């Protein structure tokens, strides 16, 4: 079988790589062509375009880069046509993927969507195009099945969350000498996860670093994103008490005592590693004002959305300041706040289902071809 997979972000690269492994396990002769990243490339197949060339964050940034986005869409269509796949598999990244899905449906190419666009958060009217253009949808959040089936009459498959698999796989082979490898001392480690895009790193890492001088008995380590070169981070590395480790976020979370995390998939990953956290979010002011008017969710972090209550503190926009970050950080390193959060993490993990999301999705894709 020939599969064409499109992932446009770091999280999509992770889930795409695990799905590719599962597809190849079921079909060793599978021919896979994809848009993704280093993790997908390490599995095999042919990388068409890296997600670092695709990631534009926020309304204003998308408008500024509209020409590039339109050229990428055109390139993608031509490449799919030349490859002539048995199925296209979309992984999240809806602004781009839904355009390709609409085109592919008209071409008669089977469309499979793994990891639903978050239309329950905003742009719910996308359900019309999803019903029209997506042949099969595989959802990973427990509340999404009811959202699609009961509210909108669109059948979907709940496959469990692939991060359960990713974290379990990492832990099974984790390097027990991670601290020694990176010359980390015996102080408790605080992971700083400022995101993967330059815009969010620039806005949030400097805020995270304001807590460092107040907590000398902890060791702060920045998790460098694989999509960014070390040269970019140099401007932030002025404090000798802060270390930097690139492209080993799971290794860092596996030994961390606490974390400051940019809103996104990383909030859930941090929870699955059972690391108490504070969630930060600060966007371009124009993008934020637009988003605030069209997104009606109570929370921004996946942890709180899945639990439908505040498990982790979210510091958004003006609240994302050094005073509030320090106050909330203090809570997660003290016993009472830590224990309550860890208990909620156990409940969260139960809600997400067991292991095997990638293999189940691969089986369903092949069954539905």
GROMACS .gro file of C-alpha atoms in nm:
model
  369
    1UNK     CA    1   0.000   0.000   0.000
    2UNK     CA    2   0.103   0.360  -0.062
    3UNK     CA    3   0.037   0.610   0.218
    4UNK     CA    4   0.075   0.988   0.207
    5UNK     CA    5   0.093   1.141   0.557
    6UNK     CA    6   0.079   1.512   0.639
    7UNK     CA    7   0.194   1.637   0.982
    8UNK     CA    8   0.276   2.006   1.023
    9UNK     CA    9   0.402   2.037   1.380
   10UNK     CA   10   0.637   1.872   1.632
   11UNK     CA   11   0.353   1.680   1.801
   12UNK     CA   12   0.233   1.556   1.463
   13UNK     CA   13   0.585   1.437   1.386
   14UNK     CA   14   0.584   1.229   1.706
   15UNK     CA   15   0.242   1.074   1.644
   16UNK     CA   16   0.317   1.031   1.276
   17UNK     CA   17   0.637   0.840   1.352
   18UNK     CA   18   0.455   0.596   1.579
   19UNK     CA   19   0.176   0.550   1.325
   20UNK     CA   20   0.435   0.483   1.054
   21UNK     CA   21   0.595   0.214   1.273
   22UNK     CA   22   0.254   0.052   1.318
   23UNK     CA   23   0.174   0.070   0.945
   24UNK     CA   24   0.509  -0.086   0.856
   25UNK     CA   25   0.459  -0.358   1.116
   26UNK     CA   26   0.133  -0.455   0.947
   27UNK     CA   27   0.259  -0.395   0.593
   28UNK     CA   28   0.641  -0.423   0.571
   29UNK     CA   29   0.627  -0.328   0.202
   30UNK     CA   30   0.435  -0.006   0.270
   31UNK     CA   31   0.552   0.291   0.064
   32UNK     CA   32   0.518   0.605   0.276
   33UNK     CA   33   0.568   0.962   0.160
   34UNK     CA   34   0.518   1.238   0.415
   35UNK     CA   35   0.537   1.593   0.538
   36UNK     CA   36   0.674   1.580   0.893
   37UNK     CA   37   0.999   1.590   1.084
   38UNK     CA   38   1.306   1.410   1.211
   39UNK     CA   39   1.113   1.142   1.403
   40UNK     CA   40   0.912   1.039   1.099
   41UNK     CA   41   1.224   1.049   0.884
   42UNK     CA   42   1.402   0.815   1.125
   43UNK     CA   43   1.132   0.551   1.065
   44UNK     CA   44   1.178   0.549   0.688
   45UNK     CA   45   0.982   0.656   0.384
   46UNK     CA   46   1.037   0.982   0.197
   47UNK     CA   47   1.028   1.325   0.361
   48UNK     CA   48   0.883   1.586   0.125
   49UNK     CA   49   0.894   1.893   0.350
   50UNK     CA   50   0.996   1.946   0.713
   51UNK     CA   51   0.742   2.093   0.952
   52UNK     CA   52   0.984   2.368   1.053
   53UNK     CA   53   0.905   2.523   0.714
   54UNK     CA   54   0.532   2.509   0.787
   55UNK     CA   55   0.481   2.624   1.146
   56UNK     CA   56   0.323   2.970   1.163
   57UNK     CA   57   0.161   3.057   1.496
   58UNK     CA   58  -0.135   3.290   1.539
   59UNK     CA   59  -0.366   3.488   1.310
   60UNK     CA   60  -0.124   3.773   1.240
   61UNK     CA   61   0.165   3.539   1.159
   62UNK     CA   62  -0.050   3.333   0.919
   63UNK     CA   63  -0.152   3.648   0.730
   64UNK     CA   64   0.211   3.763   0.706
   65UNK     CA   65   0.315   3.425   0.560
   66UNK     CA   66   0.010   3.362   0.341
   67UNK     CA   67   0.213   3.347   0.018
   68UNK     CA   68   0.438   3.073   0.156
   69UNK     CA   69   0.138   2.876   0.284
   70UNK     CA   70  -0.038   2.889  -0.054
   71UNK     CA   71   0.278   2.776  -0.234
   72UNK     CA   72   0.310   2.484   0.010
   73UNK     CA   73  -0.049   2.378  -0.059
   74UNK     CA   74   0.015   2.384  -0.433
   75UNK     CA   75   0.336   2.183  -0.392
   76UNK     CA   76   0.156   1.927  -0.176
   77UNK     CA   77  -0.123   1.871  -0.428
   78UNK     CA   78   0.121   1.818  -0.714
   79UNK     CA   79   0.328   1.577  -0.505
   80UNK     CA   80   0.024   1.372  -0.403
   81UNK     CA   81  -0.091   1.348  -0.762
   82UNK     CA   82   0.250   1.226  -0.875
   83UNK     CA   83   0.266   0.969  -0.591
   84UNK     CA   84  -0.094   0.846  -0.639
   85UNK     CA   85  -0.141   0.703  -0.285
   86UNK     CA   86  -0.397   0.447  -0.169
   87UNK     CA   87  -0.476   0.678   0.123
   88UNK     CA   88  -0.393   1.021   0.258
   89UNK     CA   89  -0.356   1.038   0.636
   90UNK     CA   90  -0.393   1.383   0.791
   91UNK     CA   91  -0.253   1.447   1.140
   92UNK     CA   92  -0.413   1.752   1.305
   93UNK     CA   93  -0.280   2.074   1.137
   94UNK     CA   94  -0.630   2.164   1.008
   95UNK     CA   95  -0.570   2.496   0.829
   96UNK     CA   96  -0.351   2.316   0.578
   97UNK     CA   97  -0.491   1.964   0.592
   98UNK     CA   98  -0.857   2.052   0.539
   99UNK     CA   99  -0.767   2.231   0.217
  100UNK     CA  100  -0.586   1.921   0.094
  101UNK     CA  101  -0.875   1.698   0.211
  102UNK     CA  102  -1.125   1.899   0.005
  103UNK     CA  103  -0.908   1.867  -0.304
  104UNK     CA  104  -0.833   1.496  -0.243
  105UNK     CA  105  -1.201   1.408  -0.198
  106UNK     CA  106  -1.277   1.553  -0.543
  107UNK     CA  107  -0.990   1.347  -0.683
  108UNK     CA  108  -1.134   1.030  -0.532
  109UNK     CA  109  -0.839   0.966  -0.298
  110UNK     CA  110  -0.944   0.803   0.035
  111UNK     CA  111  -0.902   1.050   0.324
  112UNK     CA  112  -0.822   0.945   0.680
  113UNK     CA  113  -0.790   1.198   0.963
  114UNK     CA  114  -0.586   1.089   1.267
  115UNK     CA  115  -0.607   1.333   1.559
  116UNK     CA  116  -0.905   1.553   1.498
  117UNK     CA  117  -0.888   1.927   1.440
  118UNK     CA  118  -0.998   2.091   1.764
  119UNK     CA  119  -1.328   2.214   1.622
  120UNK     CA  120  -1.481   2.171   1.967
  121UNK     CA  121  -1.262   2.469   2.066
  122UNK     CA  122  -1.321   2.696   1.769
  123UNK     CA  123  -1.436   2.691   1.407
  124UNK     CA  124  -1.707   2.437   1.486
  125UNK     CA  125  -1.851   2.512   1.143
  126UNK     CA  126  -1.562   2.304   1.004
  127UNK     CA  127  -1.784   2.005   1.079
  128UNK     CA  128  -1.949   2.066   0.740
  129UNK     CA  129  -1.624   2.024   0.549
  130UNK     CA  130  -1.518   1.733   0.770
  131UNK     CA  131  -1.842   1.548   0.694
  132UNK     CA  132  -1.797   1.623   0.325
  133UNK     CA  133  -1.424   1.562   0.281
  134UNK     CA  134  -1.310   1.312   0.548
  135UNK     CA  135  -1.390   0.946   0.492
  136UNK     CA  136  -1.266   0.820   0.831
  137UNK     CA  137  -1.184   1.005   1.153
  138UNK     CA  138  -0.978   0.863   1.442
  139UNK     CA  139  -1.005   1.069   1.763
  140UNK     CA  140  -0.776   1.060   2.065
  141UNK     CA  141  -0.963   1.254   2.335
  142UNK     CA  142  -1.250   1.080   2.518
  143UNK     CA  143  -1.498   1.367   2.486
  144UNK     CA  144  -1.447   1.396   2.109
  145UNK     CA  145  -1.649   1.082   2.028
  146UNK     CA  146  -1.963   1.226   2.186
  147UNK     CA  147  -1.895   1.564   2.027
  148UNK     CA  148  -1.885   1.418   1.676
  149UNK     CA  149  -2.144   1.143   1.707
  150UNK     CA  150  -2.406   1.280   1.945
  151UNK     CA  151  -2.382   1.647   1.857
  152UNK     CA  152  -2.306   1.626   1.486
  153UNK     CA  153  -2.407   1.276   1.374
  154UNK     CA  154  -2.063   1.197   1.230
  155UNK     CA  155  -1.927   0.851   1.320
  156UNK     CA  156  -1.568   0.842   1.448
  157UNK     CA  157  -1.336   0.591   1.615
  158UNK     CA  158  -1.192   0.665   1.960
  159UNK     CA  159  -0.847   0.502   1.953
  160UNK     CA  160  -0.700   0.626   2.282
  161UNK     CA  161  -0.422   0.880   2.314
  162UNK     CA  162  -0.094   0.804   2.131
  163UNK     CA  163   0.108   0.987   2.394
  164UNK     CA  164   0.035   0.696   2.629
  165UNK     CA  165   0.230   0.477   2.385
  166UNK     CA  166   0.505   0.731   2.327
  167UNK     CA  167   0.574   0.782   2.698
  168UNK     CA  168   0.556   0.408   2.776
  169UNK     CA  169   0.795   0.331   2.489
  170UNK     CA  170   1.039   0.593   2.609
  171UNK     CA  171   1.031   0.478   2.970
  172UNK     CA  172   1.095   0.117   2.868
  173UNK     CA  173   1.429   0.217   2.718
  174UNK     CA  174   1.513   0.532   2.917
  175UNK     CA  175   1.882   0.603   2.976
  176UNK     CA  176   1.947   0.554   3.350
  177UNK     CA  177   2.258   0.771   3.315
  178UNK     CA  178   2.075   1.075   3.173
  179UNK     CA  179   2.195   1.303   3.455
  180UNK     CA  180   2.557   1.193   3.418
  181UNK     CA  181   2.541   1.219   3.039
  182UNK     CA  182   2.440   1.586   3.061
  183UNK     CA  183   2.652   1.663   3.370
  184UNK     CA  184   2.352   1.750   3.583
  185UNK     CA  185   2.409   1.764   3.958
  186UNK     CA  186   2.195   1.611   4.233
  187UNK     CA  187   1.966   1.910   4.286
  188UNK     CA  188   1.599   1.858   4.184
  189UNK     CA  189   1.554   1.939   3.815
  190UNK     CA  190   1.301   2.191   3.686
  191UNK     CA  191   1.225   2.149   3.316
  192UNK     CA  192   1.156   2.463   3.114
  193UNK     CA  193   0.949   2.381   2.804
  194UNK     CA  194   0.906   2.707   2.609
  195UNK     CA  195   0.754   2.552   2.296
  196UNK     CA  196   0.887   2.475   1.950
  197UNK     CA  197   0.819   2.793   1.750
  198UNK     CA  198   1.046   3.096   1.762
  199UNK     CA  199   0.755   3.329   1.841
  200UNK     CA  200   0.645   3.141   2.153
  201UNK     CA  201   1.000   3.071   2.274
  202UNK     CA  202   1.087   3.440   2.248
  203UNK     CA  203   0.775   3.543   2.440
  204UNK     CA  204   0.780   3.277   2.712
  205UNK     CA  205   1.134   3.161   2.786
  206UNK     CA  206   1.239   3.498   2.925
  207UNK     CA  207   0.936   3.488   3.158
  208UNK     CA  208   1.022   3.136   3.273
  209UNK     CA  209   1.379   3.236   3.350
  210UNK     CA  210   1.267   3.509   3.593
  211UNK     CA  211   1.206   3.243   3.862
  212UNK     CA  212   1.561   3.105   3.847
  213UNK     CA  213   1.734   3.354   4.083
  214UNK     CA  214   1.477   3.283   4.356
  215UNK     CA  215   1.524   2.906   4.369
  216UNK     CA  216   1.895   2.830   4.396
  217UNK     CA  217   1.833   2.486   4.543
  218UNK     CA  218   1.685   2.371   4.209
  219UNK     CA  219   1.851   2.303   3.876
  220UNK     CA  220   1.677   2.462   3.577
  221UNK     CA  221   1.711   2.300   3.234
  222UNK     CA  222   1.573   2.433   2.904
  223UNK     CA  223   1.428   2.171   2.671
  224UNK     CA  224   1.550   2.274   2.326
  225UNK     CA  225   1.310   2.199   2.041
  226UNK     CA  226   1.439   1.986   1.752
  227UNK     CA  227   1.305   2.247   1.510
  228UNK     CA  228   1.537   2.521   1.644
  229UNK     CA  229   1.914   2.548   1.632
  230UNK     CA  230   2.121   2.608   1.945
  231UNK     CA  231   2.228   2.947   1.805
  232UNK     CA  232   1.874   3.075   1.853
  233UNK     CA  233   1.873   2.987   2.226
  234UNK     CA  234   2.210   3.150   2.299
  235UNK     CA  235   2.050   3.490   2.357
  236UNK     CA  236   1.862   3.346   2.657
  237UNK     CA  237   2.151   3.155   2.819
  238UNK     CA  238   2.292   3.433   3.035
  239UNK     CA  239   2.237   3.267   3.375
  240UNK     CA  240   2.500   3.011   3.469
  241UNK     CA  241   2.243   2.824   3.680
  242UNK     CA  242   2.045   2.732   3.367
  243UNK     CA  243   2.139   2.437   3.149
  244UNK     CA  244   2.029   2.359   2.794
  245UNK     CA  245   1.953   2.017   2.645
  246UNK     CA  246   1.839   1.991   2.284
  247UNK     CA  247   1.590   1.740   2.145
  248UNK     CA  248   1.566   1.525   2.460
  249UNK     CA  249   1.246   1.653   2.619
  250UNK     CA  250   1.130   1.307   2.727
  251UNK     CA  251   1.464   1.234   2.887
  252UNK     CA  252   1.440   1.563   3.076
  253UNK     CA  253   1.080   1.507   3.188
  254UNK     CA  254   1.171   1.157   3.303
  255UNK     CA  255   1.405   1.303   3.567
  256UNK     CA  256   1.226   1.634   3.639
  257UNK     CA  257   1.078   1.737   3.972
  258UNK     CA  258   0.865   2.016   3.827
  259UNK     CA  259   0.811   2.209   3.504
  260UNK     CA  260   0.709   2.539   3.350
  261UNK     CA  261   0.536   2.453   3.023
  262UNK     CA  262   0.406   2.644   2.723
  263UNK     CA  263   0.044   2.556   2.647
  264UNK     CA  264   0.013   2.278   2.390
  265UNK     CA  265   0.078   1.906   2.364
  266UNK     CA  266   0.368   1.941   2.608
  267UNK     CA  267   0.124   2.001   2.896
  268UNK     CA  268  -0.019   1.651   2.848
  269UNK     CA  269   0.325   1.494   2.800
  270UNK     CA  270   0.439   1.653   3.126
  271UNK     CA  271   0.134   1.511   3.303
  272UNK     CA  272   0.194   1.161   3.164
  273UNK     CA  273   0.547   1.173   3.306
  274UNK     CA  274   0.379   1.275   3.634
  275UNK     CA  275   0.568   1.602   3.666
  276UNK     CA  276   0.382   1.887   3.845
  277UNK     CA  277   0.361   2.191   3.619
  278UNK     CA  278   0.252   2.549   3.565
  279UNK     CA  279   0.116   2.625   3.217
  280UNK     CA  280   0.206   2.951   3.042
  281UNK     CA  281   0.059   3.118   2.736
  282UNK     CA  282   0.136   3.455   2.578
  283UNK     CA  283   0.054   3.535   2.217
  284UNK     CA  284   0.081   3.825   1.977
  285UNK     CA  285  -0.168   4.081   2.123
  286UNK     CA  286  -0.370   4.098   1.801
  287UNK     CA  287  -0.385   3.719   1.770
  288UNK     CA  288  -0.486   3.688   2.135
  289UNK     CA  289  -0.768   3.943   2.111
  290UNK     CA  290  -0.909   3.767   1.805
  291UNK     CA  291  -0.879   3.423   1.967
  292UNK     CA  292  -1.044   3.541   2.288
  293UNK     CA  293  -1.352   3.644   2.093
  294UNK     CA  294  -1.399   3.318   1.904
  295UNK     CA  295  -1.275   3.051   2.148
  296UNK     CA  296  -1.515   2.982   2.431
  297UNK     CA  297  -1.331   2.703   2.615
  298UNK     CA  298  -1.291   2.723   2.991
  299UNK     CA  299  -0.927   2.610   2.968
  300UNK     CA  300  -0.635   2.614   2.725
  301UNK     CA  301  -0.430   2.318   2.848
  302UNK     CA  302  -0.514   1.963   2.742
  303UNK     CA  303  -0.485   1.844   3.101
  304UNK     CA  304  -0.763   2.073   3.222
  305UNK     CA  305  -0.977   2.023   2.911
  306UNK     CA  306  -0.976   1.645   2.947
  307UNK     CA  307  -1.042   1.662   3.321
  308UNK     CA  308  -1.298   1.943   3.278
  309UNK     CA  309  -1.157   2.120   3.582
  310UNK     CA  310  -0.847   2.314   3.682
  311UNK     CA  311  -0.581   2.058   3.761
  312UNK     CA  312  -0.286   2.273   3.649
  313UNK     CA  313  -0.270   2.651   3.681
  314UNK     CA  314  -0.285   2.840   3.353
  315UNK     CA  315  -0.117   3.180   3.339
  316UNK     CA  316  -0.245   3.353   3.027
  317UNK     CA  317  -0.134   3.680   2.865
  318UNK     CA  318  -0.118   3.952   3.139
  319UNK     CA  319  -0.120   3.687   3.414
  320UNK     CA  320   0.192   3.537   3.260
  321UNK     CA  321   0.430   3.756   3.457
  322UNK     CA  322   0.724   3.692   3.687
  323UNK     CA  323   0.528   3.748   4.011
  324UNK     CA  324   0.249   3.503   3.924
  325UNK     CA  325   0.486   3.246   3.779
  326UNK     CA  326   0.696   3.248   4.095
  327UNK     CA  327   0.388   3.216   4.318
  328UNK     CA  328   0.242   2.924   4.124
  329UNK     CA  329   0.581   2.756   4.089
  330UNK     CA  330   0.618   2.766   4.467
  331UNK     CA  331   0.291   2.571   4.500
  332UNK     CA  332   0.399   2.283   4.275
  333UNK     CA  333   0.725   2.228   4.462
  334UNK     CA  334   0.553   2.210   4.800
  335UNK     CA  335   0.411   1.878   4.919
  336UNK     CA  336   0.038   1.961   4.936
  337UNK     CA  337   0.013   2.115   4.589
  338UNK     CA  338   0.227   1.840   4.438
  339UNK     CA  339   0.028   1.553   4.585
  340UNK     CA  340  -0.307   1.689   4.474
  341UNK     CA  341  -0.181   1.739   4.117
  342UNK     CA  342  -0.027   1.391   4.102
  343UNK     CA  343  -0.353   1.231   4.218
  344UNK     CA  344  -0.539   1.412   3.941
  345UNK     CA  345  -0.279   1.292   3.689
  346UNK     CA  346  -0.370   0.930   3.777
  347UNK     CA  347  -0.736   1.001   3.702
  348UNK     CA  348  -0.638   1.173   3.376
  349UNK     CA  349  -0.440   0.870   3.259
  350UNK     CA  350  -0.738   0.641   3.324
  351UNK     CA  351  -0.959   0.867   3.111
  352UNK     CA  352  -0.720   0.851   2.816
  353UNK     CA  353  -0.742   0.473   2.775
  354UNK     CA  354  -0.467   0.215   2.759
  355UNK     CA  355  -0.174   0.165   2.528
  356UNK     CA  356  -0.203   0.080   2.160
  357UNK     CA  357  -0.348   0.390   1.989
  358UNK     CA  358  -0.102   0.384   1.699
  359UNK     CA  359  -0.148   0.012   1.624
  360UNK     CA  360  -0.527   0.034   1.653
  361UNK     CA  361  -0.533   0.332   1.414
  362UNK     CA  362  -0.310   0.153   1.165
  363UNK     CA  363  -0.539  -0.152   1.173
  364UNK     CA  364  -0.849   0.062   1.122
  365UNK     CA  365  -0.690   0.252   0.833
  366UNK     CA  366  -0.610  -0.073   0.655
  367UNK     CA  367  -0.952  -0.217   0.734
  368UNK     CA  368  -1.117   0.093   0.585
  369UNK     CA  369  -0.915   0.097   0.262
   0.00000   0.00000   0.00000
